[in-house]
């Protein structure tokens, strides 16, 4: 007998809405998700799963074992909220001033919990294991990497990983799948240029860090357009340029800060060297010195071709062909799901969240952002079905 996933998802919808609202009302920032972790751990324990808490500080991991041994698939939800004041008159709006689930992580956790409930229900049909990963701090320094370092992909070894993000450009009821790059790598640039201060009327006796800074800034833009393959996507944006105090004194120092993004993890490692060359050339021409610090944050999120094809086929069977959109436009935003995909094949789905009738027109991180609760059962069913199909294929 085919498992009636959608019907089973619909049966638990009230429970899922209650949970989502509970999470939404009590948003917690990265590595402070204590209440969130407690809520999740309790539900998972009550379901009879093996639950581990305190993974990477506030992360929660649960394991559901099938009746027969087999492969292991992991489902991941991120837990943290944003330092943002919610603007809403909905009864379930955030109760914590200045904090809000404005990136839909409350929905992501609910999908994974929903999938755990459904897979538990059909445990007798399960061959292999499902691991449920609740991860802290996606919005800040990233909880994925420390969770992996603490062994979340081992014991039992995870063969595939599935995650998703509510997506404001995709209509509700549909999902979007992308093969290959889906989110960009992120990096930070911090540059201090040390010149020589002095009277603005005698520039030849000084070393002007502002002129040097603007020349570097210009060349960083030509780096993207002239030194990198135009078919590769990269963004270097200088978002802060600070120097000087007044009208007629040339300052000693200029400070530039910016972000570096690409969809190619090899290019990501080449860009810092190219930047350093520009900085070195320009500063040495003018006789200035510098200190450059480039920090890699998240790698690009690269969906595995085979697993994505498989998950997409599985999704089409559940949702219908028209509801599974083949996407081709990655986002230049970052996502630390990338770290799991560096270790195991998997895919990061876009869960449609655009619905004008329901007023769901706001982008992620917007104070008006909300999710479509009517989809909670369906998406939980989708996660559960993909997991079950992967384990039985
Ligand atoms: Zn976000
Ligand atoms: Zn997010």
Short mmCIF file of C-alpha atoms and ligand atoms in Angstrom, two decimals:
data_model
loop_
_atom_site.label_atom_id
_atom_site.label_comp_id
_atom_site.label_asym_id
_atom_site.label_seq_id
_atom_site.Cartn_x
_atom_site.Cartn_y
_atom_site.Cartn_z
CA UNK A 1 0.00 0.00 0.00
CA UNK A 2 1.21 3.48 -0.89
CA UNK A 3 1.65 5.69 2.15
CA UNK A 4 -0.93 8.52 2.08
CA UNK A 5 1.67 11.21 2.88
CA UNK A 6 -0.43 14.27 2.09
CA UNK A 7 -3.44 13.04 4.06
CA UNK A 8 -1.20 12.10 6.99
CA UNK A 9 0.44 15.53 6.84
CA UNK A 10 -2.98 17.16 6.84
CA UNK A 11 -4.00 15.13 9.91
CA UNK A 12 -1.29 16.82 12.00
CA UNK A 13 -1.67 20.33 10.59
CA UNK A 14 -3.23 21.80 13.76
CA UNK A 15 -0.38 20.45 15.86
CA UNK A 16 2.14 21.88 13.41
CA UNK A 17 0.51 25.30 13.35
CA UNK A 18 0.50 25.38 17.16
CA UNK A 19 4.19 24.45 17.25
CA UNK A 20 5.12 26.99 14.60
CA UNK A 21 3.30 29.75 16.48
CA UNK A 22 4.95 28.75 19.72
CA UNK A 23 8.37 28.98 18.05
CA UNK A 24 7.42 32.20 16.31
CA UNK A 25 6.31 33.88 19.53
CA UNK A 26 9.58 33.07 21.27
CA UNK A 27 12.37 33.88 18.82
CA UNK A 28 15.94 33.39 20.00
CA UNK A 29 19.17 34.57 18.40
CA UNK A 30 22.11 32.37 17.37
CA UNK A 31 23.49 30.16 20.18
CA UNK A 32 20.76 31.39 22.52
CA UNK A 33 18.13 28.91 21.25
CA UNK A 34 17.64 27.30 24.67
CA UNK A 35 13.88 27.48 24.90
CA UNK A 36 13.60 26.47 21.23
CA UNK A 37 15.89 23.47 21.81
CA UNK A 38 13.86 22.42 24.87
CA UNK A 39 10.59 22.62 22.94
CA UNK A 40 11.95 20.55 20.08
CA UNK A 41 13.74 17.99 22.25
CA UNK A 42 10.58 17.36 24.26
CA UNK A 43 8.47 16.64 21.16
CA UNK A 44 11.12 14.32 19.76
CA UNK A 45 11.52 12.45 23.07
CA UNK A 46 7.75 12.10 23.38
CA UNK A 47 7.80 10.56 19.91
CA UNK A 48 10.21 7.96 21.28
CA UNK A 49 13.28 9.06 19.34
CA UNK A 50 16.88 8.99 20.57
CA UNK A 51 17.58 12.66 21.28
CA UNK A 52 20.86 14.44 21.84
CA UNK A 53 20.90 18.05 23.04
CA UNK A 54 23.69 20.59 23.52
CA UNK A 55 25.29 19.73 20.17
CA UNK A 56 27.25 22.84 19.11
CA UNK A 57 25.88 24.53 22.25
CA UNK A 58 22.14 24.66 21.48
CA UNK A 59 21.70 22.19 18.61
CA UNK A 60 19.43 19.13 18.84
CA UNK A 61 19.85 15.84 16.98
CA UNK A 62 17.37 12.98 16.95
CA UNK A 63 17.58 9.55 15.38
CA UNK A 64 14.76 7.37 14.13
CA UNK A 65 15.80 3.80 13.37
CA UNK A 66 13.91 1.69 10.89
CA UNK A 67 12.91 -1.91 11.48
CA UNK A 68 15.65 -3.04 9.13
CA UNK A 69 19.20 -1.66 8.79
CA UNK A 70 20.02 0.47 5.75
CA UNK A 71 21.15 3.90 4.64
CA UNK A 72 20.80 7.11 6.68
CA UNK A 73 19.32 10.39 5.53
CA UNK A 74 19.43 13.65 7.51
CA UNK A 75 16.75 16.35 7.51
CA UNK A 76 17.92 19.75 8.68
CA UNK A 77 16.13 22.73 10.17
CA UNK A 78 17.79 25.91 11.40
CA UNK A 79 16.73 27.39 14.73
CA UNK A 80 17.76 31.02 15.09
CA UNK A 81 15.82 34.25 14.71
CA UNK A 82 16.97 37.78 13.84
CA UNK A 83 17.51 40.96 15.87
CA UNK A 84 14.51 42.66 14.29
CA UNK A 85 11.29 44.20 15.61
CA UNK A 86 8.31 42.40 14.09
CA UNK A 87 5.57 44.62 12.63
CA UNK A 88 2.38 42.58 12.79
CA UNK A 89 -1.06 42.58 14.35
CA UNK A 90 -1.32 38.78 14.17
CA UNK A 91 -2.05 37.09 17.51
CA UNK A 92 1.08 34.92 17.20
CA UNK A 93 3.53 37.78 16.64
CA UNK A 94 6.85 37.77 18.51
CA UNK A 95 6.57 38.27 22.25
CA UNK A 96 10.20 39.28 22.51
CA UNK A 97 10.82 42.88 21.64
CA UNK A 98 13.55 43.34 19.04
CA UNK A 99 13.67 39.67 18.02
CA UNK A 100 11.78 37.97 15.23
CA UNK A 101 11.68 34.82 13.10
CA UNK A 102 11.92 36.89 9.92
CA UNK A 103 13.75 34.25 7.90
CA UNK A 104 11.21 31.46 8.32
CA UNK A 105 13.41 29.26 10.51
CA UNK A 106 10.33 28.62 12.66
CA UNK A 107 8.77 27.01 9.58
CA UNK A 108 11.94 25.07 8.78
CA UNK A 109 11.98 23.50 12.26
CA UNK A 110 8.28 22.68 11.97
CA UNK A 111 8.76 20.87 8.64
CA UNK A 112 11.44 18.67 10.20
CA UNK A 113 9.33 17.97 13.31
CA UNK A 114 6.35 17.20 11.06
CA UNK A 115 8.48 14.80 9.04
CA UNK A 116 9.63 13.13 12.28
CA UNK A 117 5.98 12.62 13.33
CA UNK A 118 5.06 11.13 9.96
CA UNK A 119 8.10 8.88 9.68
CA UNK A 120 7.51 7.67 13.23
CA UNK A 121 3.96 6.78 12.21
CA UNK A 122 5.30 4.69 9.32
CA UNK A 123 8.38 3.40 11.15
CA UNK A 124 7.45 -0.22 10.36
CA UNK A 125 7.97 0.61 6.66
CA UNK A 126 11.33 2.24 7.30
CA UNK A 127 14.54 0.56 6.20
CA UNK A 128 17.57 2.46 7.54
CA UNK A 129 17.64 5.61 9.62
CA UNK A 130 16.52 9.19 9.59
CA UNK A 131 18.46 11.82 11.48
CA UNK A 132 16.76 15.08 12.40
CA UNK A 133 19.20 17.97 12.73
CA UNK A 134 18.21 21.22 14.42
CA UNK A 135 21.02 23.64 14.01
CA UNK A 136 21.77 26.93 15.76
CA UNK A 137 23.10 30.24 14.50
CA UNK A 138 22.56 30.09 10.74
CA UNK A 139 22.24 33.88 10.66
CA UNK A 140 25.45 34.64 12.52
CA UNK A 141 28.62 32.55 12.54
CA UNK A 142 26.96 29.32 11.41
CA UNK A 143 26.11 26.32 13.57
CA UNK A 144 26.47 23.79 10.74
CA UNK A 145 30.26 23.56 10.85
CA UNK A 146 30.55 23.02 14.63
CA UNK A 147 27.74 20.46 14.47
CA UNK A 148 29.62 18.55 11.79
CA UNK A 149 32.80 18.80 13.88
CA UNK A 150 30.87 17.31 16.80
CA UNK A 151 29.99 14.34 14.60
CA UNK A 152 26.43 15.01 13.48
CA UNK A 153 27.13 13.30 10.14
CA UNK A 154 28.52 10.17 11.84
CA UNK A 155 27.09 7.34 13.97
CA UNK A 156 25.34 6.32 11.87
CA UNK A 157 27.10 7.83 8.89
CA UNK A 158 24.77 10.11 6.91
CA UNK A 159 24.43 9.21 3.20
CA UNK A 160 22.34 12.19 2.10
CA UNK A 161 21.06 15.45 3.53
CA UNK A 162 17.91 17.42 2.80
CA UNK A 163 17.13 21.00 3.78
CA UNK A 164 14.96 23.81 2.57
CA UNK A 165 14.20 27.49 2.85
CA UNK A 166 10.91 29.34 2.54
CA UNK A 167 11.28 31.34 -0.65
CA UNK A 168 9.48 34.65 -1.29
CA UNK A 169 9.85 34.49 -5.10
CA UNK A 170 8.17 31.09 -5.48
CA UNK A 171 4.37 30.75 -5.20
CA UNK A 172 2.97 28.92 -2.16
CA UNK A 173 2.06 25.33 -2.92
CA UNK A 174 5.06 24.98 -5.21
CA UNK A 175 8.67 24.20 -4.54
CA UNK A 176 11.69 25.07 -6.60
CA UNK A 177 14.67 22.78 -7.13
CA UNK A 178 18.05 23.78 -8.48
CA UNK A 179 20.88 21.54 -9.59
CA UNK A 180 24.36 22.78 -8.75
CA UNK A 181 24.84 26.18 -7.09
CA UNK A 182 21.80 27.46 -5.21
CA UNK A 183 23.31 29.96 -2.73
CA UNK A 184 26.57 31.93 -2.81
CA UNK A 185 29.69 31.70 -0.72
CA UNK A 186 30.19 34.56 1.69
CA UNK A 187 33.36 36.26 2.81
CA UNK A 188 34.35 39.49 4.51
CA UNK A 189 37.03 41.95 3.56
CA UNK A 190 38.62 44.29 6.07
CA UNK A 191 41.35 46.60 4.78
CA UNK A 192 43.34 49.26 6.59
CA UNK A 193 45.45 51.58 4.46
CA UNK A 194 48.23 53.44 6.27
CA UNK A 195 49.28 56.65 4.54
CA UNK A 196 50.90 59.77 5.90
CA UNK A 197 48.76 62.59 7.22
CA UNK A 198 49.43 66.28 6.75
CA UNK A 199 48.27 69.61 5.37
CA UNK A 200 45.73 69.23 2.58
CA UNK A 201 47.49 72.01 0.62
CA UNK A 202 50.76 70.03 0.49
CA UNK A 203 49.61 66.61 -0.80
CA UNK A 204 53.04 65.79 -2.30
CA UNK A 205 54.46 65.64 1.22
CA UNK A 206 51.73 63.27 2.42
CA UNK A 207 50.46 59.85 1.41
CA UNK A 208 46.74 60.13 0.80
CA UNK A 209 44.92 56.99 2.04
CA UNK A 210 41.59 58.25 0.62
CA UNK A 211 42.88 58.44 -2.94
CA UNK A 212 44.51 55.03 -2.51
CA UNK A 213 41.32 53.58 -1.07
CA UNK A 214 39.17 54.82 -3.94
CA UNK A 215 41.66 53.46 -6.48
CA UNK A 216 41.55 50.06 -4.78
CA UNK A 217 37.77 50.22 -4.68
CA UNK A 218 37.61 50.88 -8.44
CA UNK A 219 40.03 48.08 -9.24
CA UNK A 220 38.05 45.64 -7.10
CA UNK A 221 35.11 46.29 -9.41
CA UNK A 222 37.25 45.66 -12.50
CA UNK A 223 38.41 42.45 -10.82
CA UNK A 224 34.86 41.08 -11.12
CA UNK A 225 34.41 42.37 -14.66
CA UNK A 226 37.89 41.86 -16.16
CA UNK A 227 39.85 39.31 -14.16
CA UNK A 228 37.13 36.73 -13.54
CA UNK A 229 35.32 34.67 -16.18
CA UNK A 230 32.07 36.57 -16.93
CA UNK A 231 30.24 33.23 -16.88
CA UNK A 232 31.18 32.85 -13.24
CA UNK A 233 29.16 34.90 -10.78
CA UNK A 234 30.94 36.99 -8.23
CA UNK A 235 30.16 40.07 -6.20
CA UNK A 236 32.60 42.28 -4.36
CA UNK A 237 30.82 45.11 -2.59
CA UNK A 238 32.63 47.65 -0.45
CA UNK A 239 30.00 48.78 2.01
CA UNK A 240 32.03 50.95 4.36
CA UNK A 241 34.83 53.45 3.62
CA UNK A 242 35.99 55.49 6.58
CA UNK A 243 38.72 58.11 6.64
CA UNK A 244 39.40 61.63 7.79
CA UNK A 245 37.83 64.04 10.26
CA UNK A 246 37.74 67.47 8.65
CA UNK A 247 38.14 69.69 5.53
CA UNK A 248 41.82 70.40 5.34
CA UNK A 249 43.74 67.63 7.05
CA UNK A 250 44.76 64.60 5.07
CA UNK A 251 44.25 61.57 7.34
CA UNK A 252 46.77 58.89 8.23
CA UNK A 253 44.51 55.99 7.62
CA UNK A 254 41.51 54.69 5.66
CA UNK A 255 39.42 51.63 6.48
CA UNK A 256 37.38 49.69 3.92
CA UNK A 257 34.94 46.90 4.69
CA UNK A 258 32.98 44.76 2.29
CA UNK A 259 31.58 41.42 1.27
CA UNK A 260 32.80 38.86 -1.28
CA UNK A 261 30.43 36.31 -2.84
CA UNK A 262 30.65 33.68 -5.54
CA UNK A 263 28.83 30.55 -6.70
CA UNK A 264 32.05 28.65 -7.33
CA UNK A 265 34.00 27.21 -4.41
CA UNK A 266 37.29 27.09 -6.34
CA UNK A 267 36.98 30.70 -7.44
CA UNK A 268 36.16 31.57 -3.84
CA UNK A 269 39.63 30.46 -2.82
CA UNK A 270 41.32 32.35 -5.69
CA UNK A 271 39.68 35.74 -5.10
CA UNK A 272 41.60 36.72 -1.92
CA UNK A 273 44.92 36.37 -3.76
CA UNK A 274 43.66 38.56 -6.60
CA UNK A 275 42.47 41.19 -4.13
CA UNK A 276 45.76 41.17 -2.26
CA UNK A 277 47.64 41.76 -5.54
CA UNK A 278 45.58 44.89 -6.24
CA UNK A 279 46.04 46.20 -2.70
CA UNK A 280 49.77 45.49 -2.81
CA UNK A 281 50.24 47.21 -6.19
CA UNK A 282 48.25 50.33 -5.45
CA UNK A 283 49.61 50.91 -1.95
CA UNK A 284 53.22 50.33 -2.99
CA UNK A 285 52.88 52.74 -5.94
CA UNK A 286 51.96 55.51 -3.50
CA UNK A 287 54.34 54.38 -0.78
CA UNK A 288 51.61 53.39 1.64
CA UNK A 289 51.33 50.20 3.68
CA UNK A 290 48.29 48.13 4.52
CA UNK A 291 46.78 45.34 6.52
CA UNK A 292 44.28 43.13 4.73
CA UNK A 293 42.06 40.56 6.37
CA UNK A 294 39.77 38.37 4.28
CA UNK A 295 37.59 35.96 6.23
CA UNK A 296 35.81 33.07 4.57
CA UNK A 297 32.37 32.58 6.09
CA UNK A 298 30.13 30.09 4.25
CA UNK A 299 31.05 28.15 1.10
CA UNK A 300 28.69 28.23 -1.88
CA UNK A 301 25.73 25.87 -1.40
CA UNK A 302 26.03 23.33 -4.22
CA UNK A 303 23.15 20.91 -4.70
CA UNK A 304 24.17 17.42 -5.76
CA UNK A 305 22.92 16.68 -9.30
CA UNK A 306 21.88 13.06 -8.70
CA UNK A 307 20.23 13.59 -5.34
CA UNK A 308 18.40 16.67 -6.63
CA UNK A 309 17.08 14.73 -9.64
CA UNK A 310 15.93 11.99 -7.27
CA UNK A 311 14.31 14.40 -4.77
CA UNK A 312 12.63 16.29 -7.59
CA UNK A 313 11.09 13.07 -8.98
CA UNK A 314 9.92 12.12 -5.51
CA UNK A 315 8.40 15.60 -5.02
CA UNK A 316 6.59 15.44 -8.38
CA UNK A 317 4.89 12.21 -7.34
CA UNK A 318 3.62 13.89 -4.19
CA UNK A 319 2.82 17.44 -5.30
CA UNK A 320 2.22 17.01 -9.02
CA UNK A 321 4.55 17.98 -11.86
CA UNK A 322 3.42 21.61 -12.09
CA UNK A 323 4.19 22.27 -8.43
CA UNK A 324 7.86 21.34 -8.79
CA UNK A 325 9.62 24.15 -10.58
CA UNK A 326 13.05 23.62 -12.10
CA UNK A 327 14.85 26.75 -10.93
CA UNK A 328 17.85 28.23 -12.71
CA UNK A 329 18.60 31.37 -10.74
CA UNK A 330 20.81 30.90 -7.68
CA UNK A 331 20.80 33.53 -4.96
CA UNK A 332 23.87 35.56 -4.00
CA UNK A 333 22.83 35.31 -0.34
CA UNK A 334 24.68 32.79 1.83
CA UNK A 335 23.50 29.72 3.72
CA UNK A 336 25.52 27.45 5.99
CA UNK A 337 23.70 24.35 4.72
CA UNK A 338 26.70 24.53 2.34
CA UNK A 339 28.88 22.82 4.97
CA UNK A 340 26.73 19.66 4.97
CA UNK A 341 26.79 19.57 1.17
CA UNK A 342 30.59 19.72 1.23
CA UNK A 343 30.53 16.40 3.13
CA UNK A 344 27.53 14.49 1.78
CA UNK A 345 25.29 14.71 -1.30
CA UNK A 346 21.99 16.42 -0.82
CA UNK A 347 19.77 19.26 -1.88
CA UNK A 348 18.49 22.56 -0.54
CA UNK A 349 14.89 23.14 -1.63
CA UNK A 350 13.08 26.43 -2.06
CA UNK A 351 9.69 26.25 -0.42
CA UNK A 352 7.23 28.58 -2.17
CA UNK A 353 6.06 31.41 0.11
CA UNK A 354 4.65 34.03 -2.27
CA UNK A 355 0.88 34.51 -2.07
CA UNK A 356 -0.67 37.89 -2.74
CA UNK A 357 -4.15 36.87 -1.48
CA UNK A 358 -2.66 35.92 1.87
CA UNK A 359 -0.50 39.03 2.02
CA UNK A 360 2.67 36.94 1.74
CA UNK A 361 4.59 39.40 -0.41
CA UNK A 362 7.48 40.34 1.87
CA UNK A 363 11.06 39.35 1.49
CA UNK A 364 13.15 37.45 4.04
CA UNK A 365 14.43 39.62 6.93
CA UNK A 366 11.52 42.04 6.46
CA UNK A 367 9.64 43.05 9.66
CA UNK A 368 6.33 42.08 7.94
CA UNK A 369 7.54 38.65 6.84
CA UNK A 370 5.24 35.71 7.51
CA UNK A 371 4.92 32.14 6.26
CA UNK A 372 2.04 30.15 4.80
CA UNK A 373 0.94 27.89 7.63
CA UNK A 374 -1.40 26.01 5.31
CA UNK A 375 1.70 24.42 3.73
CA UNK A 376 3.16 23.02 6.97
CA UNK A 377 1.53 19.58 6.62
CA UNK A 378 2.34 19.31 2.94
CA UNK A 379 5.99 20.24 3.27
CA UNK A 380 6.41 17.92 6.28
CA UNK A 381 4.94 15.17 4.10
CA UNK A 382 7.35 16.11 1.33
CA UNK A 383 10.38 15.83 3.62
CA UNK A 384 9.10 12.51 4.98
CA UNK A 385 8.42 11.09 1.52
CA UNK A 386 11.81 12.09 0.12
CA UNK A 387 13.47 10.47 3.16
CA UNK A 388 11.43 7.27 2.86
CA UNK A 389 11.97 7.06 -0.92
CA UNK A 390 15.71 7.56 -0.50
CA UNK A 391 15.92 4.78 2.06
CA UNK A 392 13.87 2.31 0.05
CA UNK A 393 15.23 3.05 -3.43
ZN1 LIG B 1 18.14 34.82 6.94
ZN1 LIG B 2 17.33 31.71 6.64
#
